[in-house]
Short mmCIF file of C-alpha atoms in Angstrom, two decimals:
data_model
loop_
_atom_site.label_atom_id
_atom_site.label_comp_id
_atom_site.label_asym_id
_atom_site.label_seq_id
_atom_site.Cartn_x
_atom_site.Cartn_y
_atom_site.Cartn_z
CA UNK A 1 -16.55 17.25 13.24
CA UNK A 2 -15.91 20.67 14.80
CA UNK A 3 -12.56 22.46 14.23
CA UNK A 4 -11.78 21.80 18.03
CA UNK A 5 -11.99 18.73 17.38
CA UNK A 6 -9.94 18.20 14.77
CA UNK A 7 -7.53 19.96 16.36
CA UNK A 8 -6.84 17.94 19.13
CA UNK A 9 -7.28 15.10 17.02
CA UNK A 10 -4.47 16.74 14.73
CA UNK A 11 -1.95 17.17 18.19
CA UNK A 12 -3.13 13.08 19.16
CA UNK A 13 -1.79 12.32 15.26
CA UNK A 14 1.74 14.53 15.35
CA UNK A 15 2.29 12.97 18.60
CA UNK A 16 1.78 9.85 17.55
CA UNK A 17 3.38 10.32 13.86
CA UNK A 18 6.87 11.54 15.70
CA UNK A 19 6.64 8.82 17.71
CA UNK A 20 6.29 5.80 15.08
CA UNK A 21 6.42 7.41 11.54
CA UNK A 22 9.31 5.33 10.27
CA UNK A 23 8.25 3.07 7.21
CA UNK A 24 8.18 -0.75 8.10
CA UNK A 25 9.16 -1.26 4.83
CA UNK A 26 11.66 1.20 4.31
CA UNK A 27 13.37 2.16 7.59
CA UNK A 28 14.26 1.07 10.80
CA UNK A 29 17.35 0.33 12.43
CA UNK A 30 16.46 -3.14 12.41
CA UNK A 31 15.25 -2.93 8.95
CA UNK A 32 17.24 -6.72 7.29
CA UNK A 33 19.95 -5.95 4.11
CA UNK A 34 17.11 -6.81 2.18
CA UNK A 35 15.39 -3.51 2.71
CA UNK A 36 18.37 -1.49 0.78
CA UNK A 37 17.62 -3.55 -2.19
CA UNK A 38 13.93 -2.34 -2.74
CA UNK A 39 14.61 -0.52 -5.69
CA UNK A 40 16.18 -3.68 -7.85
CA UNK A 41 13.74 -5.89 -6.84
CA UNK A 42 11.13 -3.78 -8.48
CA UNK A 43 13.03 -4.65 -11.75
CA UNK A 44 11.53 -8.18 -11.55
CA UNK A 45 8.23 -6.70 -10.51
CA UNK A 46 6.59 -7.13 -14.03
CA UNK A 47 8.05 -10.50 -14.35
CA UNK A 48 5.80 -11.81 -11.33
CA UNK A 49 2.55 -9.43 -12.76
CA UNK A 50 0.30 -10.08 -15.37
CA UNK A 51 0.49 -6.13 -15.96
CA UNK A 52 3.14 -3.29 -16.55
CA UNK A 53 3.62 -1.44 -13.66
CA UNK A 54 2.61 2.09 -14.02
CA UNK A 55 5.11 5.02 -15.02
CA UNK A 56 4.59 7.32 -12.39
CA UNK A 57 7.40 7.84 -10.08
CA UNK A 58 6.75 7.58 -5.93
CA UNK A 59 7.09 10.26 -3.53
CA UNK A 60 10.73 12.04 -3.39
CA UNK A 61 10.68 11.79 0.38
CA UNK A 62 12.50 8.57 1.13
CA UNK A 63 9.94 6.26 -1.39
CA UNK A 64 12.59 5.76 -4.40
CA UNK A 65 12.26 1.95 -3.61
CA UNK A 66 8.89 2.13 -5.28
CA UNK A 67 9.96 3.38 -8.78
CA UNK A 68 8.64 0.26 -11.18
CA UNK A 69 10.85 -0.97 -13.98
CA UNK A 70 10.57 0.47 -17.07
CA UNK A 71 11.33 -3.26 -18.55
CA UNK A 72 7.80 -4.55 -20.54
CA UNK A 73 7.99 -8.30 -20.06
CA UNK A 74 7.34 -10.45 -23.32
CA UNK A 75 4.16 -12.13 -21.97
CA UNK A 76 3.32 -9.07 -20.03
CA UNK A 77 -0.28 -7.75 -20.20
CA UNK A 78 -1.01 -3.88 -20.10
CA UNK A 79 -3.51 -3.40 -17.50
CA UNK A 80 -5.52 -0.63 -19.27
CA UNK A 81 -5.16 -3.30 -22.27
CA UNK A 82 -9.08 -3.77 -21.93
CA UNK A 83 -8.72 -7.68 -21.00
CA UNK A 84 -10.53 -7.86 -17.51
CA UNK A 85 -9.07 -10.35 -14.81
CA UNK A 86 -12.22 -8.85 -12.60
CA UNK A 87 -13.84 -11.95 -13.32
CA UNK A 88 -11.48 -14.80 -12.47
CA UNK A 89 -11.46 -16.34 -9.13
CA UNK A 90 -8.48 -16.42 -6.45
CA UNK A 91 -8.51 -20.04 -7.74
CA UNK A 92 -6.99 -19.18 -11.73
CA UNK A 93 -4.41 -17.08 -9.63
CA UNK A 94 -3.39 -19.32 -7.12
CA UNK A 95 -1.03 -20.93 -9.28
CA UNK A 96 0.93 -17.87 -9.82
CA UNK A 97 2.44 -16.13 -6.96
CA UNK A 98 5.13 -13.43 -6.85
CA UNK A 99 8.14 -16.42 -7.15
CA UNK A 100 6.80 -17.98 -10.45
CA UNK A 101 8.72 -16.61 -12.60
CA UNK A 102 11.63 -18.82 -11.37
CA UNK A 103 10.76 -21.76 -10.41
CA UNK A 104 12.77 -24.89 -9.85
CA UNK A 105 12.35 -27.12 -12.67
CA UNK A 106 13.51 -31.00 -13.20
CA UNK A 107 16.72 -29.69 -15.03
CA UNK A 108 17.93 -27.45 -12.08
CA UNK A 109 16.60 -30.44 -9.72
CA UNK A 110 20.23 -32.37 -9.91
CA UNK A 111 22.68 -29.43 -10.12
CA UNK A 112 21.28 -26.68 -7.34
CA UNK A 113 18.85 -28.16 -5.67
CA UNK A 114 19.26 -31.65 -3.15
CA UNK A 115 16.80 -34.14 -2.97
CA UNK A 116 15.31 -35.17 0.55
CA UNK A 117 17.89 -36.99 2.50
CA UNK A 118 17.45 -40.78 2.71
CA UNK A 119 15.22 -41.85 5.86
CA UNK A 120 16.94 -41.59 9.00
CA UNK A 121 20.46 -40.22 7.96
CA UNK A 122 20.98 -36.54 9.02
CA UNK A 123 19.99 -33.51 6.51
CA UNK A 124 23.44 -31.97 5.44
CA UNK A 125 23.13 -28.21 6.25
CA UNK A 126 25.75 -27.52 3.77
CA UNK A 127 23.09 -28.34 1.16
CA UNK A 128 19.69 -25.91 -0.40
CA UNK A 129 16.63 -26.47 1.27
CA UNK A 130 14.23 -28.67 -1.35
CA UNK A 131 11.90 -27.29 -3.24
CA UNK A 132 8.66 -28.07 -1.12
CA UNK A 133 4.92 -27.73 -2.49
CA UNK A 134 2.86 -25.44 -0.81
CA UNK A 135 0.26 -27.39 -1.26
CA UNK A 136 -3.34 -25.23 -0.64
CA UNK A 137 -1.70 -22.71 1.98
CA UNK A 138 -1.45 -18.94 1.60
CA UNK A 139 2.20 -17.94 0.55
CA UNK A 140 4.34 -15.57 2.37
CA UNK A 141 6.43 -13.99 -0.76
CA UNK A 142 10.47 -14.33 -0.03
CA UNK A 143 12.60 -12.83 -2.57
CA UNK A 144 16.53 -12.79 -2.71
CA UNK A 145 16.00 -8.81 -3.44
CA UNK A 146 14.08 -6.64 -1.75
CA UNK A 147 10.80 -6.76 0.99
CA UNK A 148 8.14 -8.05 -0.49
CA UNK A 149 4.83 -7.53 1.01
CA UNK A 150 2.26 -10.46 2.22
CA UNK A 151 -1.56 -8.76 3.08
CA UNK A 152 -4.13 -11.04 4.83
CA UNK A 153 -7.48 -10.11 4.92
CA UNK A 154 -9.74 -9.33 8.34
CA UNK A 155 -10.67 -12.29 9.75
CA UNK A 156 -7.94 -14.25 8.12
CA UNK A 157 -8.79 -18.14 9.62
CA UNK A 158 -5.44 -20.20 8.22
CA UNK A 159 -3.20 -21.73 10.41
CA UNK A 160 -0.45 -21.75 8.64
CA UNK A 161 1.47 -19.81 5.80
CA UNK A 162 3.71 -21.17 3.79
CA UNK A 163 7.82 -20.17 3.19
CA UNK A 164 8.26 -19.35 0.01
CA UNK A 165 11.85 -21.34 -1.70
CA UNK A 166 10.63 -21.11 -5.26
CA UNK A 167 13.53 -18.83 -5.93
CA UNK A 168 17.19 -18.74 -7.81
CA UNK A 169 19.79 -19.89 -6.44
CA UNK A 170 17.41 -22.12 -3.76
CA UNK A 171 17.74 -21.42 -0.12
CA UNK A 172 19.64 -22.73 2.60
CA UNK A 173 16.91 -22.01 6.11
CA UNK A 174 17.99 -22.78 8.95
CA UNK A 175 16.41 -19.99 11.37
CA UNK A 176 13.20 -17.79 11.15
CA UNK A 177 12.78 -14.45 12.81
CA UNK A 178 9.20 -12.53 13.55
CA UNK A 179 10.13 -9.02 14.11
CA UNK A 180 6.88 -7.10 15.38
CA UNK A 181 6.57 -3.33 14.19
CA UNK A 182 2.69 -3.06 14.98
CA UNK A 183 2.61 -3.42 17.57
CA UNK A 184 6.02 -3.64 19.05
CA UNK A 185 7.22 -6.80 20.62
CA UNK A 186 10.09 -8.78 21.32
CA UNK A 187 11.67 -10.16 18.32
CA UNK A 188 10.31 -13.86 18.00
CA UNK A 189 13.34 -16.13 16.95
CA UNK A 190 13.19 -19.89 16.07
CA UNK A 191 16.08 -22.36 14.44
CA UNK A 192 14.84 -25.23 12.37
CA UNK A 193 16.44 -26.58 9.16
CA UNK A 194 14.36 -26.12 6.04
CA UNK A 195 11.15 -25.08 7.84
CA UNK A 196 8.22 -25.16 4.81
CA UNK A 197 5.73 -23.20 6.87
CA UNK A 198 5.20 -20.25 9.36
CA UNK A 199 1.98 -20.20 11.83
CA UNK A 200 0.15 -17.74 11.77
CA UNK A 201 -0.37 -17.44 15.45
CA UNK A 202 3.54 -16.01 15.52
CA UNK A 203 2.13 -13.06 13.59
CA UNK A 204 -0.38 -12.01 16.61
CA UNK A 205 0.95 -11.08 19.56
CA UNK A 206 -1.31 -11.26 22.69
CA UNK A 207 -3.75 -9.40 23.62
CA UNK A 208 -3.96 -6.82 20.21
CA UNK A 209 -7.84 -6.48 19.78
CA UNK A 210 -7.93 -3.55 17.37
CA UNK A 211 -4.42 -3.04 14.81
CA UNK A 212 -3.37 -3.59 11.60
CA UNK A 213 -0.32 -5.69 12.64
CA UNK A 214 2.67 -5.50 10.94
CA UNK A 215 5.82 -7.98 11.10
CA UNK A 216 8.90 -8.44 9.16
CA UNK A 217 9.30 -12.05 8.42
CA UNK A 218 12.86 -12.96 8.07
CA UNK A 219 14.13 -16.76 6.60
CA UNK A 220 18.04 -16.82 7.05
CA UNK A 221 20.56 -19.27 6.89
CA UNK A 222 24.82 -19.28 5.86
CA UNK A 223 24.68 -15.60 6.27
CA UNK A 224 22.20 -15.05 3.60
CA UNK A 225 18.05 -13.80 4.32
CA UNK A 226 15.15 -13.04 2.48
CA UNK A 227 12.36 -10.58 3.83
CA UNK A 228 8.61 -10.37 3.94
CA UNK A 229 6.33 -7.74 5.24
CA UNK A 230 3.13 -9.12 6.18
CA UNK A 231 -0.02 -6.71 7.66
CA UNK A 232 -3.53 -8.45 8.93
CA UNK A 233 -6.01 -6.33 10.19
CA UNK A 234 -7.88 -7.04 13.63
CA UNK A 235 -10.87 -5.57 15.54
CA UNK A 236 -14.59 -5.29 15.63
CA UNK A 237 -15.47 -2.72 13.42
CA UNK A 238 -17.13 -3.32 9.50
CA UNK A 239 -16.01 -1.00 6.64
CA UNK A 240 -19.00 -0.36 4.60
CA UNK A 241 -17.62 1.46 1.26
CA UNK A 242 -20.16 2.79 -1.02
CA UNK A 243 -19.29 3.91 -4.51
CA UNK A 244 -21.77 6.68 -5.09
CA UNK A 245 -22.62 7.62 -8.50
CA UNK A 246 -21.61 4.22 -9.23
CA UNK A 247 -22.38 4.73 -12.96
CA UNK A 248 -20.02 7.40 -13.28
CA UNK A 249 -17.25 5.58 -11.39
CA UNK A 250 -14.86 4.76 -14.23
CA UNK A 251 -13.70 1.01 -12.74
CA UNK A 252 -13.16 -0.41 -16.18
CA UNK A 253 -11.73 -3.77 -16.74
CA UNK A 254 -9.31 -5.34 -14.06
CA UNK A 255 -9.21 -6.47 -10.53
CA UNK A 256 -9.59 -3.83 -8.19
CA UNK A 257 -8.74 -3.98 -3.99
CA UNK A 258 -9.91 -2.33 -1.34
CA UNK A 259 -6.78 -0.54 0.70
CA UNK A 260 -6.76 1.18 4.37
CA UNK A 261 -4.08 2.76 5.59
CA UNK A 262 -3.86 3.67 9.13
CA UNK A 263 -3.19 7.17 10.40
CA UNK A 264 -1.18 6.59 13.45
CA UNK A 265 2.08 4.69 14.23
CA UNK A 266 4.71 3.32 11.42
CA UNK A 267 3.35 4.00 8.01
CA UNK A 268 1.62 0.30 6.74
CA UNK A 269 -1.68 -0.84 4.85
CA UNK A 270 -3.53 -3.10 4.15
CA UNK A 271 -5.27 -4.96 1.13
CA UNK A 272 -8.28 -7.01 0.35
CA UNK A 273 -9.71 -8.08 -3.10
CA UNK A 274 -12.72 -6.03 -4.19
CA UNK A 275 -15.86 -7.90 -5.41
CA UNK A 276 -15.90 -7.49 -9.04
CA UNK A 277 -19.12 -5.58 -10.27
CA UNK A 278 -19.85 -4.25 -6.80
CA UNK A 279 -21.37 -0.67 -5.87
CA UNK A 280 -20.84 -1.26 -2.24
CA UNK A 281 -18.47 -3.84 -0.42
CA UNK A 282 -18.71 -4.68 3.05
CA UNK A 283 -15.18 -5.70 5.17
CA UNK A 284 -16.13 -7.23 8.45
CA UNK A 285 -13.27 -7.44 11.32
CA UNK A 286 -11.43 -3.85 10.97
CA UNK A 287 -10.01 -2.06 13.39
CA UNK A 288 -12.20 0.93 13.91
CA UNK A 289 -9.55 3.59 13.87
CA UNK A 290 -8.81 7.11 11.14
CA UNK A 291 -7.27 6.55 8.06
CA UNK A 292 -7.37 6.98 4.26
CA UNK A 293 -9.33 4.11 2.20
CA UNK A 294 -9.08 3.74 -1.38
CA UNK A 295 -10.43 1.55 -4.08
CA UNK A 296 -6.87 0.82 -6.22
CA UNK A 297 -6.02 -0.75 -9.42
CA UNK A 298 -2.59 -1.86 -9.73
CA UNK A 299 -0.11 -3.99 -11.50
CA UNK A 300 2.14 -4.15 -8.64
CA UNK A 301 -0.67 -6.39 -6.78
CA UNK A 302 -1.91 -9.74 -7.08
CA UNK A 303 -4.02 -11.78 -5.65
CA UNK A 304 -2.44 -15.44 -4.70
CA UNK A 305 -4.07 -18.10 -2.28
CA UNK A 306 -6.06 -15.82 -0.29
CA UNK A 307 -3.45 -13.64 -0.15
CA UNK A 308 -2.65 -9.98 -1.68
CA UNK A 309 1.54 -9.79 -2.75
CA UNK A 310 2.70 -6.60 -3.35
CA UNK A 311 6.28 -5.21 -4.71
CA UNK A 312 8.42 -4.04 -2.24
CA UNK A 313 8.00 -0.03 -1.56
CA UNK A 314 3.91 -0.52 -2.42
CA UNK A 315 2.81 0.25 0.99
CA UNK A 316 4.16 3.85 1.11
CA UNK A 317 4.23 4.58 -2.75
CA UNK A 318 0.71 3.75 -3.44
CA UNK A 319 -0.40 7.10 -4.47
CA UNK A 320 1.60 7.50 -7.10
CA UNK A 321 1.66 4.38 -8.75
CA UNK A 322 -1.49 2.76 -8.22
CA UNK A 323 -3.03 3.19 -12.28
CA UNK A 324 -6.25 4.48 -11.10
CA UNK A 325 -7.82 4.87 -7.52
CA UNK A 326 -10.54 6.69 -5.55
CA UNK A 327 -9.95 7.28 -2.26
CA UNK A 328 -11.35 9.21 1.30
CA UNK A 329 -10.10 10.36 4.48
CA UNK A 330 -11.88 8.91 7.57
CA UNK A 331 -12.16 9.88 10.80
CA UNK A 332 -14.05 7.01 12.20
CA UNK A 333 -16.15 4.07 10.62
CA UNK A 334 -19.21 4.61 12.38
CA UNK A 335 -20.97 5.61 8.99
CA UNK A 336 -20.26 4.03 5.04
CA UNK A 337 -17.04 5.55 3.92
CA UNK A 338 -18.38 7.38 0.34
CA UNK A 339 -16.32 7.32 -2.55
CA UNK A 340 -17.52 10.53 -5.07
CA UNK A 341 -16.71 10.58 -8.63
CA UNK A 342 -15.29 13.73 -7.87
CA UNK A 343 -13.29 13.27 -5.06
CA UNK A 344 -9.95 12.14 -6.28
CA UNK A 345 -9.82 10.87 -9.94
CA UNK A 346 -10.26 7.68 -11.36
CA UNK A 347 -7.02 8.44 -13.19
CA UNK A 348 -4.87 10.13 -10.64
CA UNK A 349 -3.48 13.31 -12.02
CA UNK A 350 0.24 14.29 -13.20
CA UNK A 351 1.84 14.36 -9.95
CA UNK A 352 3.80 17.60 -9.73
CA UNK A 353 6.08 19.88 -7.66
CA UNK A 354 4.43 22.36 -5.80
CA UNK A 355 6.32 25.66 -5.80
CA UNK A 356 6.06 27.22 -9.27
CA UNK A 357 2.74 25.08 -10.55
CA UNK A 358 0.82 26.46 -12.63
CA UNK A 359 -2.77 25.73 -12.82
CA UNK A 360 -5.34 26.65 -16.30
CA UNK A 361 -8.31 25.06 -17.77
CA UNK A 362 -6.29 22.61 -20.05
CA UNK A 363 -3.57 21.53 -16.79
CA UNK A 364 -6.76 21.69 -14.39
CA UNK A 365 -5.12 19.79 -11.34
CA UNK A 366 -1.97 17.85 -10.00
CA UNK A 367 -1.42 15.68 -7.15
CA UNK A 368 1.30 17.59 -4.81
CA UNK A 369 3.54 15.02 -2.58
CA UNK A 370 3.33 16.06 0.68
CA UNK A 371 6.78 14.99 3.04
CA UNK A 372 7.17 14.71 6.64
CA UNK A 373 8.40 18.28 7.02
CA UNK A 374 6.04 19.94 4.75
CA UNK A 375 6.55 21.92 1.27
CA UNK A 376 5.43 25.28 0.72
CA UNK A 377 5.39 27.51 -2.09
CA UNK A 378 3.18 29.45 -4.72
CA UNK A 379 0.47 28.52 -7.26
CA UNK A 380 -0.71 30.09 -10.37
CA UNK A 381 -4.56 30.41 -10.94
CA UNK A 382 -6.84 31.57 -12.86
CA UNK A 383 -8.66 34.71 -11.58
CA UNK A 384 -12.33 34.21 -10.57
CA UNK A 385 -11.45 30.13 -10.63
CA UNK A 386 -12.31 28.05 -7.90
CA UNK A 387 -9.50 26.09 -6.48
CA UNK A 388 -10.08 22.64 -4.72
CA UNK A 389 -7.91 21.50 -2.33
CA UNK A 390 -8.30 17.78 -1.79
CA UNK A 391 -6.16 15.86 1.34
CA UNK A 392 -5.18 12.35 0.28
CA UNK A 393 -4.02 11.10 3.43
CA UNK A 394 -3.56 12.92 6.91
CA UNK A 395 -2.40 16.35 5.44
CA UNK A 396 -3.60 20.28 5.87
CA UNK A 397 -3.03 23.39 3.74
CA UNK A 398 -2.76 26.90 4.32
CA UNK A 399 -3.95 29.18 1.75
CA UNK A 400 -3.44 32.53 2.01
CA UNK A 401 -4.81 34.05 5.31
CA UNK A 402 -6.95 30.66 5.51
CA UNK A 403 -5.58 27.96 7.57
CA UNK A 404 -5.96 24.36 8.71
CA UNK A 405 -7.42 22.87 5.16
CA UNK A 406 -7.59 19.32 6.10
CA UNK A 407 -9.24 16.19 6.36
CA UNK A 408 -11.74 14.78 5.72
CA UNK A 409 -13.32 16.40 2.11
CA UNK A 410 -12.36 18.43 0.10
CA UNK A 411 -12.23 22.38 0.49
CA UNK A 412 -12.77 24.90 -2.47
CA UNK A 413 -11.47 28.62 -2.26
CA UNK A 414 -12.29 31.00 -4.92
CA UNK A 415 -9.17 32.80 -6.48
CA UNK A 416 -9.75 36.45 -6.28
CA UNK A 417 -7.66 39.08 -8.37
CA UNK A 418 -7.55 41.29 -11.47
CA UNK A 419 -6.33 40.14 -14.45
CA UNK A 420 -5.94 36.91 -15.78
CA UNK A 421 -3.95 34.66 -13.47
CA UNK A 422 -2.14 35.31 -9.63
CA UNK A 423 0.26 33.85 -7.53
CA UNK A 424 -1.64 31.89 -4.87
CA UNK A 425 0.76 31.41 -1.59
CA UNK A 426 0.05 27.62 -0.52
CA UNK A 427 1.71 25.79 2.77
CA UNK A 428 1.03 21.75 2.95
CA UNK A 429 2.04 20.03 5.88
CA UNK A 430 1.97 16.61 7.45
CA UNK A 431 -0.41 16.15 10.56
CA UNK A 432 0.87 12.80 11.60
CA UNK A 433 4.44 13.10 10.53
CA UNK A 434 3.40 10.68 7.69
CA UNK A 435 4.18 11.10 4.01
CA UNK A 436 0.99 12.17 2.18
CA UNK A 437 -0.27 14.12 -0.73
CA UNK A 438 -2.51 16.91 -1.73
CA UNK A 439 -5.04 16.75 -5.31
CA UNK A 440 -4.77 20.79 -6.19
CA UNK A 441 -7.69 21.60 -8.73
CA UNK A 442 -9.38 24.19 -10.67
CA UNK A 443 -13.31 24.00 -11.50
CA UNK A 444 -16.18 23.25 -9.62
CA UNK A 445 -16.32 19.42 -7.51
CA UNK A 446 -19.23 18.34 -5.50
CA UNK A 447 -18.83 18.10 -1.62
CA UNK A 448 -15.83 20.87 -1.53
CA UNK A 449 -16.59 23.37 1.30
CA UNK A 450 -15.84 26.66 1.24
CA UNK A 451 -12.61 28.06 2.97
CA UNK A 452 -12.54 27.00 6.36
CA UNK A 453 -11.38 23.85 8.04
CA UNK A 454 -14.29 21.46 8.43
#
């Protein structure tokens, strides 16, 4: 793509970014009291996981909410721990969604929770909803703390999703609201005592034919709610993802998913279960629009019914606390999206400030968070090194007199001086007004280009 081009594309993104960069998830005037409490909920994350989430921190620009617990759950499994789940069907998982943990059991039965009202007599509405089996249908995942996140795959076919009430104390539902962030709609309101399940249709508004839809699903009752995010992409278009140099892509043990995350409007994504064993995976019924996709291991994901559950604050903290990922920048899915050994790491590197970093051959790179308003400051290098510049996201750099380093690739500029080391003057910004981040490198990677935008 020419320079013009992604120029104008670049002023099409900002516009569109300032418009609709708040985080469904994470802001919004609108956003329920269960947004604020992100942050704890993440506490109980590993308790609903088979894995420990990862250590590394999210972005400092409004993401605190995806900061992991550093509580290791007794029956917790370590997800480098070298036991693969890549292997087991949705089926062995189905039985374990986000709300397991706490489940009502026949002891709690008589003391919190009422039983179904005799036949004919009226429900009392002072009383919990029952515990009600879901039965075969997907889950939306409802915690007291914090917005969970629901992900349905393209072409998702099932009627209905099920409420999830497996949760402590039980709830009391008596009303259901559909708020519609992507696109925007009238909020879709409905009152109905102890409703078990939510159709699906309420999720699509008319006439969207290419979006990844996002709605906040919110089950109140007595002046107490629980919130879901849920995202299901629509349109036409097929991803075709090819891992090239498949032998050298370090996948490991462990289920990996397939993520895209849309470059225009509210910041969102969207998840899908990888095929284990794959080199190249093929995701009919995407919207063909730019954005970043990534391969992503994680222990704050898991795979339940059909459906991908995510801890709350996943959708804009991904970067940094996914355990491993490879990812690329797209412009338009009209040709397989490549994944290079050498784009972005398997292991993602130490994620670092920018102003002050200091680059050598044994601290070779660091993945820079990139905010809204941009960060700027100075790098050290080695002289005669080669530093790579790699845009996770919809991001550009400055570096020195070259400008407008951005997507999609990666870009390599040789560090000229005397000596041993210099002071490299670096500028990131946004181009969408969406949080991103920037892989700064020294060495030699395949497909960098030389200074220049693209």
């Amino acid at each position: 793509m020419s320079r013009q081009g992604i120029l104008a594309f670049v002023g099409l993104l900002a516009a569109w970014g300032c418009n609709g960069g708040a985080d469904p998830v994470d802001g919004g005037a609108e956003a329920s009291a269960g947004d604020a409490a992100d942050a704890s909920a993440v506490a109980d994350a590993s308790s609903r996981f088979d894995a420990t989430p990862s250590d590394a921190g999210p972005s400092d620009a409004g993401q605190s909410d995806a900061t992991p617990s550093d509580a290791t759950p007794s029956d917790a499994t370590p997800s480098d721990a070298g036991q693969s789940d890549a292997g087991q069907s949705d089926a062995s998982q189905s039985d374990a969604g986000p709300s397991d943990a706490s489940p009502l059991d026949a002891a709690q039965s008589d003391a919190s929770a009422a039983a179904p009202p005799d036949a004919g007599q009226p429900r009392d509405a002072a009383l919990p909803c029952p515990s009600g089996d879901p039965g075969a249908r997907p889950i939306i995942a409802l915690e007291w703390e914090g917005t969970w996140e629901t992900h349905l795959p393209p072409g998702f076919a099932e009627p209905e999703l099920a409420l999830d009430d497996r949760v402590q104390p039980p709830p009391r539902v008596s009303e259901i609201r559909v708020e519609h962030l992507v696109p925007e709609r009238p909020v879709d309101v409905s009152e109905e005592l102890c409703p078990a399940a939510l159709a699906t249709a309420r999720l699509r508004p008319d006439g969207v034919d290419a979006e990844v839809i996002a709605a906040r699903v919110i089950a109140g009752g007595d002046g107490l709610s629980r919130t879901a995010l849920v995202t299901l992409p629509v349109g036409q278009a097929t991803l075709a993802l090819i891992a090239q140099g498949a032998s050298n892509l370090d996948l490991g043990p462990g289920r990996w998913w397939i993520l895209f995350e849309p470059a225009t409007g509210p910041q969102r994504i969207w998840l899908a279960p990888a095929e284990a064993g794959a080199e190249a995976w093929t995701v009919p019924g995407v919207p063909d629009m730019p954005g970043t996709v990534a391969l992503v291991r994680s222990a704050w994901l898991r795979a339940d019914r059909g459906v991908t559950h995510a801890a709350p604050g996943f959708s804009s903290g991904w970067r940094f606390v996914a355990e491993r990922w490879y990812a690329a920048t797209i412009l338009d899915l009209a040709e397989p999206v490549s994944l290079w050994p050498a784009g972005v790491d398997a292991v993602p590197p130490p994620r670092v400030a920018l102003d002050g970093l200091v680059l050598d051959w044994d601290a070779p790179a660091g993945l820079v968070a990139v905010p809204r308003d941009g960060v700027v400051g100075q790098v050290e290098a080695p002289c005669g090194a080669r530093l790579v510049l790699t845009p996770v996201g919809f991001v550009e750099a400055d570096v020195g007199d070259v400008t407008g380093l951005g997507p999609p690739g990666s870009h390599g500029i040789e560090v000229e001086c005397q000596g041993e080391t210099t002071a490299v003057p670096i500028a990131l910004r946004s181009m969408n007004g969406r949080e991103g981040a920037m892989r700064l490198a020294i060495g030699i990677e395949d497909g960098a280009q030389e200074g220049g935008a693209p």
